[in-house]
mmCIF file of C-alpha atoms and ligand atoms in Angstrom:
data_model
loop_
_atom_site.group_PDB
_atom_site.id
_atom_site.type_symbol
_atom_site.label_atom_id
_atom_site.label_comp_id
_atom_site.label_asym_id
_atom_site.label_seq_id
_atom_site.Cartn_x
_atom_site.Cartn_y
_atom_site.Cartn_z
ATOM 1 C CA MET N 1 98.202 89.893 89.305
ATOM 2 C CA TYR N 2 97.343 89.176 92.815
ATOM 3 C CA SER N 3 99.335 90.880 95.286
ATOM 4 C CA PHE N 4 99.520 89.141 98.972
ATOM 5 C CA ARG N 5 100.835 91.303 101.770
ATOM 6 C CA SER N 6 101.962 90.422 104.955
ATOM 7 C CA LYS N 7 101.712 91.897 108.379
ATOM 8 C CA LYS N 8 105.046 94.056 107.343
ATOM 9 C CA ASN N 9 103.099 95.258 104.558
ATOM 10 C CA GLN N 10 105.810 93.956 102.067
ATOM 11 C CA VAL N 11 104.836 92.194 98.751
ATOM 12 C CA GLN N 12 105.289 88.714 100.074
ATOM 13 C CA LEU N 13 104.115 85.598 97.859
ATOM 14 C CA SER N 14 102.702 86.031 94.334
ATOM 15 C CA PHE N 15 99.452 84.403 94.987
ATOM 16 C CA PRO N 16 97.771 83.194 98.264
ATOM 17 C CA TYR N 17 98.878 79.651 99.614
ATOM 18 C CA ARG N 18 97.465 76.799 97.258
ATOM 19 C CA ASP N 19 96.946 73.181 98.311
ATOM 20 C CA VAL N 20 98.123 71.597 95.359
ATOM 21 C CA GLN N 21 96.861 68.372 94.285
ATOM 22 C CA ILE N 22 98.360 66.585 91.324
ATOM 23 C CA LYS N 23 95.381 66.554 88.476
ATOM 24 C CA ARG N 24 95.827 63.151 86.839
ATOM 25 C CA GLY N 25 94.802 62.649 83.288
ATOM 26 C CA ALA N 26 94.439 66.481 82.633
ATOM 27 C CA ASP N 27 96.079 68.435 79.833
ATOM 28 C CA PRO N 28 97.253 71.697 81.292
ATOM 29 C CA LYS N 29 96.793 73.600 78.071
ATOM 30 C CA GLU N 30 93.128 73.402 78.723
ATOM 31 C CA GLN N 31 93.403 75.747 81.595
ATOM 32 C CA TYR N 32 96.483 77.750 80.589
ATOM 33 C CA GLU N 33 97.547 79.142 77.477
ATOM 34 C CA LEU N 34 101.544 78.373 76.639
ATOM 35 C CA GLN N 35 103.658 81.631 75.474
ATOM 36 C CA GLU N 36 107.398 81.701 74.688
ATOM 37 C CA GLU N 37 109.808 79.413 76.075
ATOM 38 C CA LEU N 38 111.712 80.974 79.338
ATOM 39 C CA GLY N 39 114.432 78.049 80.008
ATOM 40 C CA ARG N 40 115.745 74.718 79.848
ATOM 41 C CA GLY N 41 117.033 72.776 82.612
ATOM 42 C CA LYS N 42 118.434 69.139 83.066
ATOM 43 C CA PHE N 43 114.931 67.687 83.562
ATOM 44 C CA GLY N 44 112.258 70.182 82.154
ATOM 45 C CA ILE N 45 111.635 73.218 79.526
ATOM 46 C CA VAL N 46 110.017 76.122 81.071
ATOM 47 C CA TYR N 47 107.376 78.196 79.097
ATOM 48 C CA ARG N 48 105.319 81.703 80.157
ATOM 49 C CA CYS N 49 102.088 80.890 80.415
ATOM 50 C CA ILE N 50 98.750 82.612 81.233
ATOM 51 C CA GLU N 51 95.792 81.196 83.154
ATOM 52 C CA LYS N 52 92.836 81.513 80.734
ATOM 53 C CA THR N 53 90.176 82.043 83.745
ATOM 54 C CA ASN N 54 91.748 84.978 85.302
ATOM 55 C CA GLY N 55 94.735 86.307 83.093
ATOM 56 C CA LEU N 56 97.451 85.600 85.557
ATOM 57 C CA SER N 57 100.866 85.255 83.872
ATOM 58 C CA LEU N 58 102.625 81.938 85.209
ATOM 59 C CA ALA N 59 105.240 79.407 84.408
ATOM 60 C CA ALA N 60 104.838 75.966 83.110
ATOM 61 C CA LYS N 61 107.415 73.288 83.519
ATOM 62 C CA PHE N 62 106.872 70.321 81.138
ATOM 63 C CA ILE N 63 108.991 67.041 82.337
ATOM 64 C CA THR N 64 108.942 64.279 79.885
ATOM 65 C CA CYS N 65 108.445 61.049 82.439
ATOM 66 C CA PRO N 66 109.430 57.835 80.169
ATOM 67 C CA LYS N 67 109.552 55.925 83.404
ATOM 68 C CA LYS N 68 107.696 55.531 86.387
ATOM 69 C CA GLU N 69 110.423 56.697 88.358
ATOM 70 C CA ASP N 70 110.634 60.036 86.359
ATOM 71 C CA ARG N 71 107.160 60.311 87.545
ATOM 72 C CA ARG N 72 107.905 59.712 91.321
ATOM 73 C CA ASN N 73 110.733 62.280 91.102
ATOM 74 C CA VAL N 74 108.473 64.866 89.875
ATOM 75 C CA GLU N 75 105.660 63.870 92.604
ATOM 76 C CA ARG N 76 108.632 64.391 95.157
ATOM 77 C CA GLU N 77 109.310 67.880 93.709
ATOM 78 C CA VAL N 78 105.640 68.828 94.050
ATOM 79 C CA GLU N 79 105.378 67.243 97.651
ATOM 80 C CA ILE N 80 108.328 69.340 98.869
ATOM 81 C CA MET N 81 107.247 72.317 97.163
ATOM 82 C CA ARG N 82 103.904 72.212 99.038
ATOM 83 C CA ALA N 83 105.782 72.307 102.343
ATOM 84 C CA LEU N 84 107.847 75.561 100.900
ATOM 85 C CA GLN N 85 105.745 78.721 101.044
ATOM 86 C CA HIS N 86 108.021 81.510 101.837
ATOM 87 C CA PRO N 87 108.874 84.620 99.708
ATOM 88 C CA ARG N 88 112.405 83.581 98.983
ATOM 89 C CA LEU N 89 111.475 80.281 97.253
ATOM 90 C CA ILE N 90 109.762 79.434 94.140
ATOM 91 C CA GLN N 91 105.904 79.054 94.495
ATOM 92 C CA LEU N 92 103.973 76.141 93.210
ATOM 93 C CA TYR N 93 100.620 76.867 91.726
ATOM 94 C CA ASP N 94 99.620 73.791 90.116
ATOM 95 C CA ALA N 95 100.647 70.262 88.635
ATOM 96 C CA TYR N 96 99.400 68.019 86.117
ATOM 97 C CA GLU N 97 100.044 64.409 85.051
ATOM 98 C CA ASN N 98 99.125 63.876 81.339
ATOM 99 C CA GLY N 99 100.370 60.417 80.233
ATOM 100 C CA LYS N 100 104.024 60.589 80.162
ATOM 101 C CA THR N 101 104.521 64.328 80.752
ATOM 102 C CA MET N 102 104.237 65.982 84.014
ATOM 103 C CA CYS N 103 103.518 69.723 84.284
ATOM 104 C CA VAL N 104 103.968 71.934 87.171
ATOM 105 C CA ILE N 105 102.728 75.414 87.315
ATOM 106 C CA LEU N 106 105.150 78.023 89.018
ATOM 107 C CA GLU N 107 105.012 81.518 90.078
ATOM 108 C CA LEU N 108 106.521 83.621 87.077
ATOM 109 C CA ILE N 109 109.836 85.064 87.876
ATOM 110 C CA GLU N 110 110.859 87.873 85.346
ATOM 111 C CA GLY N 111 114.200 88.848 86.397
ATOM 112 C CA GLY N 112 116.673 86.243 84.798
ATOM 113 C CA GLU N 113 119.577 84.466 86.452
ATOM 114 C CA LEU N 114 121.327 86.482 89.635
ATOM 115 C CA PHE N 115 124.629 86.139 87.928
ATOM 116 C CA GLU N 116 123.478 87.415 84.148
ATOM 117 C CA ARG N 117 121.916 90.447 86.336
ATOM 118 C CA VAL N 118 125.144 91.100 88.418
ATOM 119 C CA ILE N 119 127.394 91.388 85.071
ATOM 120 C CA ASP N 120 124.958 93.770 83.563
ATOM 121 C CA ASP N 121 126.910 96.986 82.401
ATOM 122 C CA ASP N 122 124.177 99.266 84.441
ATOM 123 C CA PHE N 123 124.458 97.076 87.776
ATOM 124 C CA ILE N 124 126.806 98.178 90.167
ATOM 125 C CA LEU N 125 128.444 95.196 92.001
ATOM 126 C CA THR N 126 129.714 96.192 95.342
ATOM 127 C CA GLU N 127 130.419 94.102 98.513
ATOM 128 C CA LYS N 128 127.342 95.595 100.140
ATOM 129 C CA SER N 129 125.142 94.320 96.999
ATOM 130 C CA CYS N 130 126.589 90.833 97.755
ATOM 131 C CA THR N 131 125.643 91.074 101.172
ATOM 132 C CA VAL N 132 121.905 91.859 99.952
ATOM 133 C CA PHE N 133 121.927 88.854 97.782
ATOM 134 C CA MET N 134 123.378 86.702 100.198
ATOM 135 C CA ARG N 135 121.138 87.601 102.961
ATOM 136 C CA GLN N 136 118.312 86.497 100.939
ATOM 137 C CA ILE N 137 119.638 83.406 99.893
ATOM 138 C CA CYS N 138 120.084 82.365 103.536
ATOM 139 C CA GLU N 139 116.835 83.398 104.482
ATOM 140 C CA GLY N 140 115.341 80.964 101.878
ATOM 141 C CA VAL N 141 117.757 78.091 102.818
ATOM 142 C CA ASP N 142 116.926 78.966 106.361
ATOM 143 C CA PHE N 143 113.134 78.479 106.171
ATOM 144 C CA MET N 144 113.790 75.340 104.019
ATOM 145 C CA HIS N 145 115.878 73.950 106.627
ATOM 146 C CA LYS N 146 113.369 74.459 109.267
ATOM 147 C CA GLN N 147 110.910 72.512 107.040
ATOM 148 C CA ARG N 148 113.570 69.800 107.195
ATOM 149 C CA ILE N 149 114.149 69.911 103.585
ATOM 150 C CA LEU N 150 117.571 70.027 101.610
ATOM 151 C CA HIS N 151 117.981 71.558 98.279
ATOM 152 C CA LEU N 152 121.288 69.740 97.043
ATOM 153 C CA ASP N 153 121.477 71.772 94.173
ATOM 154 C CA MET N 154 122.327 75.106 95.296
ATOM 155 C CA LYS N 155 124.266 76.771 92.846
ATOM 156 C CA PRO N 156 124.053 80.392 90.526
ATOM 157 C CA GLU N 157 121.580 78.998 87.983
ATOM 158 C CA ASN N 158 119.268 78.315 90.568
ATOM 159 C CA ILE N 159 118.937 81.869 92.017
ATOM 160 C CA LEU N 160 116.647 84.325 89.684
ATOM 161 C CA CYS N 161 115.927 87.647 90.100
ATOM 162 C CA LEU N 162 112.320 88.402 90.887
ATOM 163 C CA THR N 163 112.699 91.692 88.789
ATOM 164 C CA GLN N 164 114.913 93.083 85.832
ATOM 165 C CA THR N 165 115.632 96.097 87.966
ATOM 166 C CA GLY N 166 115.222 95.330 91.667
ATOM 167 C CA ASN N 167 117.082 93.310 93.992
ATOM 168 C CA ARG N 168 115.069 90.729 95.102
ATOM 169 C CA ILE N 169 115.824 87.022 94.801
ATOM 170 C CA LYS N 170 114.366 83.494 94.701
ATOM 171 C CA ILE N 171 115.710 80.207 94.964
ATOM 172 C CA ILE N 172 114.313 77.731 92.206
ATOM 173 C CA ASP N 173 114.688 74.232 91.207
ATOM 174 C CA PHE N 174 113.562 71.828 93.920
ATOM 175 C CA GLY N 175 114.310 68.653 91.370
ATOM 176 C CA LEU N 176 116.971 67.035 93.610
ATOM 177 C CA ALA N 177 115.824 68.402 97.034
ATOM 178 C CA ARG N 178 115.240 65.839 99.806
ATOM 179 C CA LYS N 179 113.081 65.503 103.175
ATOM 180 C CA PHE N 180 115.661 65.216 105.726
ATOM 181 C CA ASP N 181 115.499 63.229 109.117
ATOM 182 C CA PRO N 182 118.519 64.200 111.237
ATOM 183 C CA ASP N 183 117.885 61.036 112.899
ATOM 184 C CA LYS N 184 118.624 58.883 109.861
ATOM 185 C CA LYS N 185 121.721 58.678 107.662
ATOM 186 C CA LEU N 186 121.047 60.183 104.282
ATOM 187 C CA GLN N 187 123.706 59.872 101.193
ATOM 188 C CA VAL N 188 123.258 61.098 97.871
ATOM 189 C CA LEU N 189 125.086 60.167 94.550
ATOM 190 C CA PHE N 190 124.684 63.375 92.551
ATOM 191 C CA GLY N 191 125.637 67.166 92.821
ATOM 192 C CA THR N 192 127.363 69.608 90.622
ATOM 193 C CA PRO N 193 131.184 69.218 91.065
ATOM 194 C CA GLU N 194 131.958 73.079 91.567
ATOM 195 C CA PHE N 195 129.484 73.288 93.971
ATOM 196 C CA VAL N 196 129.236 69.876 95.812
ATOM 197 C CA ALA N 197 130.124 69.467 99.544
ATOM 198 C CA PRO N 198 133.080 66.926 100.289
ATOM 199 C CA GLU N 199 130.577 64.435 102.152
ATOM 200 C CA VAL N 200 128.833 64.327 98.798
ATOM 201 C CA VAL N 201 132.037 63.269 96.956
ATOM 202 C CA ASN N 202 133.016 60.885 99.575
ATOM 203 C CA TYR N 203 129.314 59.485 100.080
ATOM 204 C CA ASP N 204 129.359 60.109 103.671
ATOM 205 C CA ALA N 205 126.181 61.261 105.535
ATOM 206 C CA ILE N 206 124.641 64.671 104.224
ATOM 207 C CA GLY N 207 122.704 67.218 106.069
ATOM 208 C CA TYR N 208 121.893 70.739 106.689
ATOM 209 C CA GLY N 209 125.607 71.790 106.046
ATOM 210 C CA THR N 210 125.792 70.081 102.672
ATOM 211 C CA ASP N 211 123.719 73.296 101.353
ATOM 212 C CA MET N 212 125.575 75.487 103.662
ATOM 213 C CA TRP N 213 128.854 74.565 101.722
ATOM 214 C CA SER N 214 127.404 75.436 98.519
ATOM 215 C CA VAL N 215 126.047 78.668 99.659
ATOM 216 C CA GLY N 216 129.691 79.329 100.748
ATOM 217 C CA VAL N 217 130.609 78.484 97.000
ATOM 218 C CA ILE N 218 128.131 80.836 95.699
ATOM 219 C CA CYS N 219 129.280 83.650 97.909
ATOM 220 C CA TYR N 220 133.094 83.015 96.795
ATOM 221 C CA VAL N 221 131.956 83.157 93.522
ATOM 222 C CA LEU N 222 129.892 86.236 93.555
ATOM 223 C CA LEU N 223 132.661 88.421 95.391
ATOM 224 C CA SER N 224 135.151 86.984 93.128
ATOM 225 C CA GLY N 225 134.186 85.809 90.075
ATOM 226 C CA LEU N 226 136.416 82.967 90.608
ATOM 227 C CA SER N 227 135.149 79.262 91.391
ATOM 228 C CA PRO N 228 137.149 78.193 94.523
ATOM 229 C CA PHE N 229 137.947 74.410 93.792
ATOM 230 C CA MET N 230 137.629 74.320 89.949
ATOM 231 C CA GLY N 231 140.370 72.019 88.583
ATOM 232 C CA ALA N 232 141.172 71.451 84.890
ATOM 233 C CA THR N 233 138.914 68.342 85.124
ATOM 234 C CA ASP N 234 136.019 67.314 87.017
ATOM 235 C CA PRO N 235 137.720 64.762 88.775
ATOM 236 C CA GLN N 236 140.404 67.370 89.879
ATOM 237 C CA THR N 237 137.707 69.915 90.888
ATOM 238 C CA MET N 238 136.541 67.188 93.251
ATOM 239 C CA ALA N 239 139.777 66.243 94.650
ATOM 240 C CA ASN N 240 140.173 69.824 95.409
ATOM 241 C CA VAL N 241 136.526 69.714 97.073
ATOM 242 C CA THR N 242 137.303 66.715 99.390
ATOM 243 C CA ILE N 243 140.742 68.299 100.822
ATOM 244 C CA ALA N 244 138.711 71.729 101.053
ATOM 245 C CA LYS N 245 141.685 73.250 99.179
ATOM 246 C CA TYR N 246 141.109 76.994 98.402
ATOM 247 C CA ASP N 247 142.412 80.524 98.946
ATOM 248 C CA PHE N 248 141.688 84.400 98.639
ATOM 249 C CA ASP N 249 144.811 84.896 97.150
ATOM 250 C CA ASP N 250 143.578 86.501 93.823
ATOM 251 C CA GLU N 251 143.409 90.397 93.300
ATOM 252 C CA SER N 252 139.904 90.164 93.301
ATOM 253 C CA PHE N 253 139.611 89.546 97.045
ATOM 254 C CA ASN N 254 142.027 92.699 97.887
ATOM 255 C CA GLU N 255 139.150 94.909 98.480
ATOM 256 C CA ILE N 256 136.935 92.279 100.306
ATOM 257 C CA SER N 257 136.448 92.704 103.818
ATOM 258 C CA GLU N 258 137.957 90.457 106.430
ATOM 259 C CA LEU N 259 134.169 89.793 107.747
ATOM 260 C CA ALA N 260 133.016 88.425 104.143
ATOM 261 C CA LYS N 261 136.400 86.334 104.174
ATOM 262 C CA ASP N 262 135.170 85.087 107.886
ATOM 263 C CA PHE N 263 131.960 84.447 106.601
ATOM 264 C CA ILE N 264 133.031 82.094 103.607
ATOM 265 C CA ARG N 265 135.932 80.332 106.076
ATOM 266 C CA LYS N 266 132.817 79.526 108.164
ATOM 267 C CA LEU N 267 130.903 77.753 105.278
ATOM 268 C CA LEU N 268 133.736 76.002 103.449
ATOM 269 C CA LEU N 269 134.811 73.718 106.399
ATOM 270 C CA LYS N 270 135.554 70.245 105.442
ATOM 271 C CA ASP N 271 133.696 69.071 108.704
ATOM 272 C CA ILE N 272 129.828 69.416 108.082
ATOM 273 C CA ALA N 273 129.519 69.794 111.880
ATOM 274 C CA GLU N 274 131.575 72.995 111.954
ATOM 275 C CA ARG N 275 129.713 74.997 109.091
ATOM 276 C CA MET N 276 127.468 77.679 109.980
ATOM 277 C CA THR N 277 123.833 77.002 109.786
ATOM 278 C CA ALA N 278 121.683 79.360 107.624
ATOM 279 C CA GLU N 279 120.404 80.911 110.973
ATOM 280 C CA GLU N 280 123.944 81.369 112.016
ATOM 281 C CA CYS N 281 124.797 83.168 108.748
ATOM 282 C CA LEU N 282 121.806 85.556 109.347
ATOM 283 C CA ASN N 283 123.377 86.523 112.752
ATOM 284 C CA HIS N 284 126.937 86.778 111.155
ATOM 285 C CA GLU N 285 128.082 90.348 111.309
ATOM 286 C CA TRP N 286 128.710 90.565 107.616
ATOM 287 C CA LEU N 287 125.018 89.940 106.850
ATOM 288 C CA LYS N 288 123.635 92.013 109.646
ATOM 289 C CA ARG N 289 121.698 94.844 108.327
ATOM 290 C CA LYS N 290 123.256 97.665 109.644
ATOM 291 C CA LYS N 291 127.013 97.591 108.753
ATOM 292 C CA ALA N 292 128.320 100.963 108.889
ATOM 293 C CA ASN N 293 131.652 99.797 107.504
ATOM 294 C CA LEU N 294 130.000 98.590 104.347
ATOM 295 C CA HIS N 295 128.152 101.536 103.636
ATOM 296 C CA ARG N 296 130.546 102.894 100.882
ATOM 297 C CA THR N 297 132.063 99.763 99.245
ATOM 298 C CA PRO N 298 133.912 100.191 96.113
ATOM 299 C CA SER N 299 132.359 98.857 92.873
ATOM 300 C CA MET N 300 134.326 95.490 92.253
ATOM 301 C CA ASP N 301 135.699 95.841 88.495
ATOM 302 C CA VAL N 302 137.875 92.880 88.748
ATOM 303 C CA THR N 303 135.205 90.418 90.125
ATOM 304 C CA LYS N 304 132.900 91.784 87.415
ATOM 305 C CA ASP N 305 135.202 90.917 84.581
ATOM 306 C CA ASN N 306 135.996 87.485 86.034
ATOM 307 C CA LEU N 307 131.989 86.896 86.459
ATOM 308 C CA LYS N 308 131.558 87.685 82.879
ATOM 309 C CA LEU N 309 133.802 84.768 82.184
ATOM 310 C CA PHE N 310 132.378 82.275 84.977
ATOM 311 C CA VAL N 311 129.044 83.116 82.965
ATOM 312 C CA GLU N 312 130.222 82.721 79.645
ATOM 313 C CA ARG N 313 132.032 79.465 80.617
ATOM 314 C CA TRP N 314 128.838 78.549 82.247
ATOM 315 C CA ASN N 315 126.685 79.126 79.494
ATOM 316 C CA GLU N 316 129.125 76.992 77.026
ATOM 317 C CA HIS N 317 129.442 74.036 79.277
ATOM 318 C CA PRO N 318 126.517 73.953 81.568
ATOM 319 C CA ASN N 319 127.742 72.050 84.728
ATOM 320 C CA SER N 320 125.061 70.060 85.268
ATOM 321 C CA PRO N 321 124.552 67.225 88.039
ATOM 322 C CA TYR N 322 126.739 64.181 88.201
ATOM 323 C CA VAL N 323 126.281 60.884 89.320
ATOM 324 C CA PHE N 324 129.198 60.265 91.224
ATOM 325 C CA ASP N 325 130.176 56.457 90.781
ATOM 326 C CA LYS N 326 131.931 55.340 93.772
ATOM 327 C CA SER N 327 133.144 51.976 92.387
ATOM 328 C CA SER N 328 135.454 53.538 89.713
ATOM 329 C CA GLN N 329 136.038 56.801 91.459
ATOM 330 C CA SER N 330 134.773 58.520 88.470
ATOM 331 C CA ILE N 331 131.844 60.572 87.672
ATOM 332 C CA ILE N 332 129.289 60.302 84.761
ATOM 333 C CA PRO N 333 126.467 62.698 83.655
ATOM 334 C CA ASP N 334 123.298 62.038 85.615
ATOM 335 C CA GLN N 335 121.190 60.120 83.746
ATOM 336 C CA ASN N 336 118.789 58.820 86.561
ATOM 337 C CA ASP N 337 118.402 60.273 89.902
ATOM 338 C CA SER N 338 119.933 58.112 92.581
ATOM 339 C CA SER N 339 120.006 58.745 96.457
ATOM 340 C CA THR N 340 119.711 56.519 99.167
ATOM 341 C CA SER N 341 118.114 56.738 102.362
ATOM 342 C CA PRO N 342 117.826 53.411 104.712
HETATM 343 P P1 ADP C 401 115.322 71.439 85.683
HETATM 344 O O1 ADP C 401 114.661 70.731 87.136
HETATM 345 O O2 ADP C 401 115.042 70.814 84.434
HETATM 346 O O3 ADP C 401 116.916 71.779 85.987
HETATM 347 P P2 ADP C 401 114.804 74.644 86.363
HETATM 348 O O4 ADP C 401 113.667 74.497 87.284
HETATM 349 O O5 ADP C 401 116.089 74.544 86.889
HETATM 350 O O6 ADP C 401 114.550 72.834 85.583
HETATM 351 O O7 ADP C 401 114.176 75.563 85.162
HETATM 352 C C1 ADP C 401 115.126 75.416 83.925
HETATM 353 C C2 ADP C 401 115.267 76.869 83.527
HETATM 354 O O8 ADP C 401 114.211 77.580 83.379
HETATM 355 C C3 ADP C 401 115.983 77.933 84.930
HETATM 356 O O9 ADP C 401 117.340 77.814 84.998
HETATM 357 C C4 ADP C 401 115.136 79.088 84.599
HETATM 358 O O10 ADP C 401 116.125 79.862 83.436
HETATM 359 C C5 ADP C 401 113.892 78.954 83.864
HETATM 360 N N1 ADP C 401 112.848 78.825 85.071
HETATM 361 C C6 ADP C 401 112.674 77.951 85.743
HETATM 362 N N2 ADP C 401 111.430 78.188 86.589
HETATM 363 C C7 ADP C 401 111.213 79.429 86.217
HETATM 364 C C8 ADP C 401 110.112 80.739 86.693
HETATM 365 N N3 ADP C 401 109.222 80.271 87.660
HETATM 366 N N4 ADP C 401 110.055 81.583 85.966
HETATM 367 C C9 ADP C 401 111.003 81.810 84.999
HETATM 368 N N5 ADP C 401 111.633 81.386 84.383
HETATM 369 C C10 ADP C 401 112.055 79.894 85.130
#
């Protein structure tokens, strides 16, 4: 396996930068040996694979593209990933178009989903460990936003651990990501109800703050195991989102610092313009590296029990992206991607 070291001598990217162009009319199986399935998403199935020429272990995501539009979506994902070379973001290795199937070869991430990791009995979940994860998430988002890219599907299942024991994470799945021009109004009609920002539900202009809202929700869930806006039904959840209604009343927040709550409060703001940017998050006292007051934070047992239920519920009813139907004020599962950018 290559290791590519930065000046700071930290292992950074799994392989040096590659200028990936989609190979048309070629079968990835000629160059890569497929192994077991690693996971399934809304669009693709991901397998472990090995590059035949050098034995490098990678991940191959296959997406069936019956329509031209499906193919364009994968082309956009590839184009966006080409611009995102950063250790906190999944790296692109190769891409294929083979008839109606497209395949993207990705850096292999072996540690599983972050939330599965933190509920493991061997993992001691503390507020301090949450800051370690949230800092890395904000670093990844900060880089992405500086490349003028919005992720638009930030949620726990899209945060993976690099290894089974280490604390490094990576953000995955740029399937819904968009290039963003701050001078042009961008609206989207998709999102995952529990993590989606008010402006998406209201079909208002979105922006960098749209991802930051989701970062705030992820942080709330990580610290408490509870979903801040969840209602009995998806429409109720979204009604709670539109009025930004949540609280810290649950006992799981008893031991959580005021700094952590301040961090969340500055993200879960109804007004997109008021939310902290990723860079501001990194400069927030809670995420600063040297926090004497967080050196010995208690293990969060109530949160861990809640998180186990959260993961169980999520696994039973995967909360996949929805299309918001404006005309009927209802939501339907996402069949086709829909975004508009005038
Ligand atoms: P989709 O775009 O279809 O939603 P994802 O990119 O989210 O698909 O991938 C689906 C699942 O496959 C993920 O939730 C994860 O468990 C697994 N997975 C995706 N990419 C990788 C990777 N590079 N290494 C290991 N597992 C991965």
